[in-house]
PDB file of C-alpha atoms in Angstrom:
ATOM      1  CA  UNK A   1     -14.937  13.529  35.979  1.00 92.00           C
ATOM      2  CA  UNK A   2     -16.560  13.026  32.547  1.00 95.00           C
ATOM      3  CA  UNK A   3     -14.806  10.637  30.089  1.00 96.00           C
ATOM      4  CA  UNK A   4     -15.432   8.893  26.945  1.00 97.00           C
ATOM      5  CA  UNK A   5     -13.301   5.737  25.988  1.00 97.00           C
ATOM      6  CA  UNK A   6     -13.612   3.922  22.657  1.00 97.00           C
ATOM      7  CA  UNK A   7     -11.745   0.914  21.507  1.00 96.00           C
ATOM      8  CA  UNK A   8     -12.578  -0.032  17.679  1.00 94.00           C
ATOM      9  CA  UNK A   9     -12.426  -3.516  16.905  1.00 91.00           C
ATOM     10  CA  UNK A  10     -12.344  -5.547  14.368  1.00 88.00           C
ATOM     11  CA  UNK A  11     -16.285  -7.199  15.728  1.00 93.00           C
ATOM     12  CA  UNK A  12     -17.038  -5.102  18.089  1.00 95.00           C
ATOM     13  CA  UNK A  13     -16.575  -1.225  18.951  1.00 96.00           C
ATOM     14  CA  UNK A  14     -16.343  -1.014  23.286  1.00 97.00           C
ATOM     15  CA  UNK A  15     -17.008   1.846  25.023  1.00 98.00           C
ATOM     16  CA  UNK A  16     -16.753   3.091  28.111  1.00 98.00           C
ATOM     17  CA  UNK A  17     -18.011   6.144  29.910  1.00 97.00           C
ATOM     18  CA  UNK A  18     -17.783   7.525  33.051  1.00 97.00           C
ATOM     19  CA  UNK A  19     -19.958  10.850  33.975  1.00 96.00           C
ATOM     20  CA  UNK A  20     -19.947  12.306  37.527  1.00 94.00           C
ATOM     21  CA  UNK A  21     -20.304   9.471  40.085  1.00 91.00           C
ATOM     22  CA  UNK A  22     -21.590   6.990  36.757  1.00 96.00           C
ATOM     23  CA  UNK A  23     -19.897   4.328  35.103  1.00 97.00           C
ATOM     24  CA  UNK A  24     -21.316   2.189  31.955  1.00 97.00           C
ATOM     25  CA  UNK A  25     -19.780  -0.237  29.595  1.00 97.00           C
ATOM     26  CA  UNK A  26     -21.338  -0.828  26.425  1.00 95.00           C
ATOM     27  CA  UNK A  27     -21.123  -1.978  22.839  1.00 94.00           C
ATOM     28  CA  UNK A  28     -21.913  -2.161  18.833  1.00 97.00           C
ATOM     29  CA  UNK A  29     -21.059  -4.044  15.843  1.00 96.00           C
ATOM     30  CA  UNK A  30     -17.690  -2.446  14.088  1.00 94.00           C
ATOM     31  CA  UNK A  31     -19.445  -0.899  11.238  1.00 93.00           C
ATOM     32  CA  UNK A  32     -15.664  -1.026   8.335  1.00 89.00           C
ATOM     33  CA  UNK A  33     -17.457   1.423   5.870  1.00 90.00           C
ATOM     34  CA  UNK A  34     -17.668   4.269   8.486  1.00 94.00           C
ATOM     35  CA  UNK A  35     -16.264   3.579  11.860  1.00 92.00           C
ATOM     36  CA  UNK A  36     -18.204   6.872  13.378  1.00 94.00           C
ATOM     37  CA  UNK A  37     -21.368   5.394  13.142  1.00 96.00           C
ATOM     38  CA  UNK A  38     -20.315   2.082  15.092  1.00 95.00           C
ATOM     39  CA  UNK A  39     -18.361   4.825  17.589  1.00 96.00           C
ATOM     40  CA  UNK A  40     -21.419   6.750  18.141  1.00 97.00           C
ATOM     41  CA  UNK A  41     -23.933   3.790  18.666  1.00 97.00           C
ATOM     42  CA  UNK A  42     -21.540   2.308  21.110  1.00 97.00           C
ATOM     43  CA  UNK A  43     -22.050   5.789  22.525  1.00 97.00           C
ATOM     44  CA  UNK A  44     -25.651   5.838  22.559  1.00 97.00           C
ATOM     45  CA  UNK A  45     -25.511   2.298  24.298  1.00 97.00           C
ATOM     46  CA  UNK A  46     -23.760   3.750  27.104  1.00 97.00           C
ATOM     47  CA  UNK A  47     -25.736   7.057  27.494  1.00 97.00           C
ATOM     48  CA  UNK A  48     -29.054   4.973  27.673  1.00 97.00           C
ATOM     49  CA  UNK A  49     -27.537   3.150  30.339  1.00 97.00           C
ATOM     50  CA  UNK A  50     -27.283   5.852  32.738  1.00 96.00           C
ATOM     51  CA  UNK A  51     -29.993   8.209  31.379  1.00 96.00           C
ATOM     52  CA  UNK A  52     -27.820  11.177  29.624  1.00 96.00           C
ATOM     53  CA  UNK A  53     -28.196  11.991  26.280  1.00 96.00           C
ATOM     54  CA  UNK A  54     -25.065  11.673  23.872  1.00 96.00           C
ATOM     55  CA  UNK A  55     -25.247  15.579  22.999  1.00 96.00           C
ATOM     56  CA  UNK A  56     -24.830  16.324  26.807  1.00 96.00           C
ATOM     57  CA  UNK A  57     -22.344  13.833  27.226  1.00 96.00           C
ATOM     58  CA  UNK A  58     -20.258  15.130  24.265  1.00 95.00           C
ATOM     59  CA  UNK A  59     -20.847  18.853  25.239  1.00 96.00           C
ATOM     60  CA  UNK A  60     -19.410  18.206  28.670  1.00 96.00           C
ATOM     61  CA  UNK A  61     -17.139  15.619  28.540  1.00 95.00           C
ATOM     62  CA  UNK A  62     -13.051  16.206  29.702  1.00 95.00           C
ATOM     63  CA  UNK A  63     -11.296  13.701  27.582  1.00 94.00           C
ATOM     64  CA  UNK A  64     -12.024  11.299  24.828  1.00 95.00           C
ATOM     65  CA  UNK A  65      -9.939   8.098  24.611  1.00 95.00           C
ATOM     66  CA  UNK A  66      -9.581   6.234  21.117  1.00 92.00           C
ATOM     67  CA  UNK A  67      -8.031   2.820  20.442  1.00 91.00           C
ATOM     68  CA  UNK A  68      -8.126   1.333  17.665  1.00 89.00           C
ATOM     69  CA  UNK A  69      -7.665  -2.282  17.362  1.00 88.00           C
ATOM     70  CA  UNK A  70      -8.928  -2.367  13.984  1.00 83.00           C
ATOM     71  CA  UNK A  71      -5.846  -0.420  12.880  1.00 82.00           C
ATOM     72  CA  UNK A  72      -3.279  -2.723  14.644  1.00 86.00           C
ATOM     73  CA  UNK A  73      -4.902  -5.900  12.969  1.00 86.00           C
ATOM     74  CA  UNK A  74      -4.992  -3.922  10.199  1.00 85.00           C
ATOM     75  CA  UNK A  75      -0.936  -3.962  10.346  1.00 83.00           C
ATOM     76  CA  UNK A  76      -0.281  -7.321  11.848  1.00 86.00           C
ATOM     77  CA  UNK A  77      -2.735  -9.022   9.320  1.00 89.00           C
ATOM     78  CA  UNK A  78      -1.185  -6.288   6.508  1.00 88.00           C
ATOM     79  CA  UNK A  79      -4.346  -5.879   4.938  1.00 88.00           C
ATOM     80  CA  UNK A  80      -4.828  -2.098   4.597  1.00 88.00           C
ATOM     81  CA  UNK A  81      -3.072  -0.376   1.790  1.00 92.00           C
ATOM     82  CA  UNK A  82      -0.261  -0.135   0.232  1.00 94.00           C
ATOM     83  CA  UNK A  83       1.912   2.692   1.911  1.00 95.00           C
ATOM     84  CA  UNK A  84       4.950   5.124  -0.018  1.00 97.00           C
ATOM     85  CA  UNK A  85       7.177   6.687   2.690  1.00 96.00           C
ATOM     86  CA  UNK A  86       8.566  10.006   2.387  1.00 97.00           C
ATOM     87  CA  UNK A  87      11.754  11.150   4.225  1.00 95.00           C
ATOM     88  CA  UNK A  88      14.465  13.219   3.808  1.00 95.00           C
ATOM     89  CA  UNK A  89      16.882  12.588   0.452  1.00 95.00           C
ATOM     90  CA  UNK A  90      20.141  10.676   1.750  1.00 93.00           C
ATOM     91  CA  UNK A  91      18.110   8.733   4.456  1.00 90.00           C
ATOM     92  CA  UNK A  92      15.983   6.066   2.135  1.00 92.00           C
ATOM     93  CA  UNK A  93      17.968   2.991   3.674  1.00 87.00           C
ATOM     94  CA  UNK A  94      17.465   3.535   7.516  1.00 83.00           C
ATOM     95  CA  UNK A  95      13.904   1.714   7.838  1.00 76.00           C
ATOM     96  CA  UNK A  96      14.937  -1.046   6.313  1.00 74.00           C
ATOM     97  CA  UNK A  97      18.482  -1.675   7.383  1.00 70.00           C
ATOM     98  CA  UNK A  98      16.505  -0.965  10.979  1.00 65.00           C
ATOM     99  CA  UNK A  99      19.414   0.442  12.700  1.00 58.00           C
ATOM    100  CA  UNK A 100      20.953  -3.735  12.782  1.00 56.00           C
ATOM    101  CA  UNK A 101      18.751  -4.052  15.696  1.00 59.00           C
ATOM    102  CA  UNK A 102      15.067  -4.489  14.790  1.00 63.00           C
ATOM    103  CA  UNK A 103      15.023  -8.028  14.511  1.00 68.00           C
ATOM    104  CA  UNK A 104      16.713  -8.843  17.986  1.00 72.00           C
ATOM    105  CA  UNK A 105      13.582  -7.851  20.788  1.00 72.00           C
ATOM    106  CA  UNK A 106      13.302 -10.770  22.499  1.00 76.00           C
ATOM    107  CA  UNK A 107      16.956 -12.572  21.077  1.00 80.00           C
ATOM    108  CA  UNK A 108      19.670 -13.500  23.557  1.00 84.00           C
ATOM    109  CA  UNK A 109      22.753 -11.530  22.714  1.00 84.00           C
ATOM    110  CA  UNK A 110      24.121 -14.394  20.711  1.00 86.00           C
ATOM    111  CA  UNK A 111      21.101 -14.526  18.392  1.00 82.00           C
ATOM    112  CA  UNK A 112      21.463 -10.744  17.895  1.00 78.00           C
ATOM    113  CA  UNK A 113      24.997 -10.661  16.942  1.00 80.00           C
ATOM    114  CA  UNK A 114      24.430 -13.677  14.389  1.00 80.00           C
ATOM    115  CA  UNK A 115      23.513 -10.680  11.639  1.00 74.00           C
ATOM    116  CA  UNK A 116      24.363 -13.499   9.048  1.00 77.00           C
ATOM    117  CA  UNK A 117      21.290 -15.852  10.633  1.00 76.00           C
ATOM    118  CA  UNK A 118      19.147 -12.852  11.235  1.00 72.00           C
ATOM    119  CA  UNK A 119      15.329 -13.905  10.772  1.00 73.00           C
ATOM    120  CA  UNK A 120      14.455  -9.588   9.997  1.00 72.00           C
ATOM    121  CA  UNK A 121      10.539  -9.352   9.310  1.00 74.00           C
ATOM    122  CA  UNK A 122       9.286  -8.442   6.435  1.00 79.00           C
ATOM    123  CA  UNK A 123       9.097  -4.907   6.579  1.00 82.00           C
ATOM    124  CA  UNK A 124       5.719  -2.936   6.072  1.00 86.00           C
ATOM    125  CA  UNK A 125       6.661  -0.625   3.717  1.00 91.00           C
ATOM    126  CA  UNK A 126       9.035  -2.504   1.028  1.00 92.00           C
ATOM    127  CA  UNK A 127      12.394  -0.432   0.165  1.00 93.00           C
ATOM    128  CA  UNK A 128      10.788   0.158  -3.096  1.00 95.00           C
ATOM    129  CA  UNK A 129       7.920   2.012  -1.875  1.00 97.00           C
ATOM    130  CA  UNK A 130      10.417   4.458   0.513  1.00 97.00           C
ATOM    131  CA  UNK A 131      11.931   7.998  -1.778  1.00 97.00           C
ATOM    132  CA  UNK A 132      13.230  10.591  -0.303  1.00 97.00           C
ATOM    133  CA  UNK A 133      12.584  14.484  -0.411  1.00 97.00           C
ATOM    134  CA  UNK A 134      14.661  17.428  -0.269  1.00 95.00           C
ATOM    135  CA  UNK A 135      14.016  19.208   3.002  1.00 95.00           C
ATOM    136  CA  UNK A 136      16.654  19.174   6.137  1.00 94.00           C
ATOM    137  CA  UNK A 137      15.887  20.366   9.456  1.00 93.00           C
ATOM    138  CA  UNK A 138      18.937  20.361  12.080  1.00 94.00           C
ATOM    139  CA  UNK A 139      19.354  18.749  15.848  1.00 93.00           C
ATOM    140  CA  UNK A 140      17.746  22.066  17.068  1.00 93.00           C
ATOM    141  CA  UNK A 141      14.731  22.130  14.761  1.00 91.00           C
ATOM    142  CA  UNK A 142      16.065  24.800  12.476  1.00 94.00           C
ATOM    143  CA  UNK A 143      15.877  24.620   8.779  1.00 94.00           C
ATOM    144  CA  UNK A 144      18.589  23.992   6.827  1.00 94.00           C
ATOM    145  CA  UNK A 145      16.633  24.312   3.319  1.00 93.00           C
ATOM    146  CA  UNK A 146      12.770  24.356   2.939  1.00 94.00           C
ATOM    147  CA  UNK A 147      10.952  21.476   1.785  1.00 93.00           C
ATOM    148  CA  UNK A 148      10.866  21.300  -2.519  1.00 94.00           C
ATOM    149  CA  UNK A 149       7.330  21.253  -3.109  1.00 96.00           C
ATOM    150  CA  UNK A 150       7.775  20.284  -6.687  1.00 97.00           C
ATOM    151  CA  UNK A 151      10.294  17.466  -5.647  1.00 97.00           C
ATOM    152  CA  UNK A 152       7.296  16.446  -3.349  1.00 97.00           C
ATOM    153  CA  UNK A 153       4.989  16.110  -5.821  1.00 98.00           C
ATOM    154  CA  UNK A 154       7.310  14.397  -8.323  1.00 98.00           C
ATOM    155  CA  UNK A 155       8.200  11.681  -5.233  1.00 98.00           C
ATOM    156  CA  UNK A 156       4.255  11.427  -4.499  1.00 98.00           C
ATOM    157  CA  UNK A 157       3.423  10.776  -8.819  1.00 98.00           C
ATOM    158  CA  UNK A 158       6.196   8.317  -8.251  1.00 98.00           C
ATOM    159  CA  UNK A 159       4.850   6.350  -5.614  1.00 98.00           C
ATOM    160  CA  UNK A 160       1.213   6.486  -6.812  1.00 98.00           C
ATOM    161  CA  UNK A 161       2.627   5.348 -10.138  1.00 98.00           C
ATOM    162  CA  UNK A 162       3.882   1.920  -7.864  1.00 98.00           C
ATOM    163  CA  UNK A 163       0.780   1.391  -6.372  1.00 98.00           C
ATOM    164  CA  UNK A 164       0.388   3.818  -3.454  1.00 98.00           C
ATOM    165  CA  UNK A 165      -2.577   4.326  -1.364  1.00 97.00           C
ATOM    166  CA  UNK A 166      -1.330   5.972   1.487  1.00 95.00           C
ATOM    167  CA  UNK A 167       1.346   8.058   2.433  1.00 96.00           C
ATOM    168  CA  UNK A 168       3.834   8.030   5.042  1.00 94.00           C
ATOM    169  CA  UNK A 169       5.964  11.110   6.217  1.00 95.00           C
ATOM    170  CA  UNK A 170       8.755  10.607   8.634  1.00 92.00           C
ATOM    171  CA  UNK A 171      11.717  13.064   8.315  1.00 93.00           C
ATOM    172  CA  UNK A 172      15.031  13.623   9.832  1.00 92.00           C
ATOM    173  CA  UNK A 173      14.690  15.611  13.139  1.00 91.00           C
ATOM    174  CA  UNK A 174      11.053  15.733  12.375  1.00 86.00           C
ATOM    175  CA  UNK A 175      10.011  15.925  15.960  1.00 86.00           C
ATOM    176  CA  UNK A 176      11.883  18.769  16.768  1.00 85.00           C
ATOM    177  CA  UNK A 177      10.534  20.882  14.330  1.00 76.00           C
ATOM    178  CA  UNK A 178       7.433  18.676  13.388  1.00 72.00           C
TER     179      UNK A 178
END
């Protein structure tokens, strides 16, 4: 078994690899302005450890794991940019009305029926920053009408025009027909 695993942190970028009967944990400083340099050096700190080079590790390996716990501090903290959503036209109000139940993780049933006391996070993408598109895909994954490319691009001017830096695209029945 050959196997690469990288976790990207917000210090520190860990990896692990394990090749044939060898195992070696190793490490580099996150380097923010290009993460693959920080991946491959914690790469190179493992292959010296066992004696392989990085090019036959990488030529041979099965699987390589990624983590990122940059990009989940990245959310919690919300310090990475600001997103526009895209879904389909008619559904613009289902991320933030959160289906009246993504407040209550963790609530007895009590606390999640008080929807008048409701503590709801603030959600990552504001309502004002979500538009919807004209495209519909059915239950099956068939199309119902194709996506309007120009209505995508007028949505996408829209957004940028609001301050997006990064886009979102989450559509009804999308992982049927993805």
């Amino acid at each position: 078994m050959r196997r690469v695993s990288v976790d990207i942190g917000g210090t520190f970028t860990d990896c692990f690899l394990v090749f044939d009967n060898k195992r070696a944990e190793g490490k580099a400083l996150t380097t923010h302005h290009n993460l693959a340099s920080g991946f491959m050096a914690s790469l190179e700190d493992v292959c010296s450890q066992i004696g392989v080079t990085v090019k036959e590790v990488l030529s041979t390996v099965d699987a390589v794991r990624y983590a990122t716990t940059l990009g989940t501090n990245t959310l919690i903290e919300r310090k990475g940019p600001d997103v526009g959503l895209l879904t389909t036209s008619g559904y613009e109000f289902s991320v933030p009305l959160m289906r009246a139940r993504g407040y209550g993780d963790g609530l007895s049933s009590a606390e999640q029926q008080d929807l008048a006391g409701a503590d709801r996070p603030v959600p990552i993408v504001p309502r004002s920053m979500i538009e919807g598109v004209d495209e519909r895909v059915d239950y099956k994954g068939d199309v119902v009408f194709d996506v309007d490319e120009d209505n995508v691009r007028d949505v996408v001017r829209r957004l940028v025009d609001r301050g997006a830096q990064a886009f979102v695209v989450s559509t009804v029945n999308s992982v049927i027909n993805p």
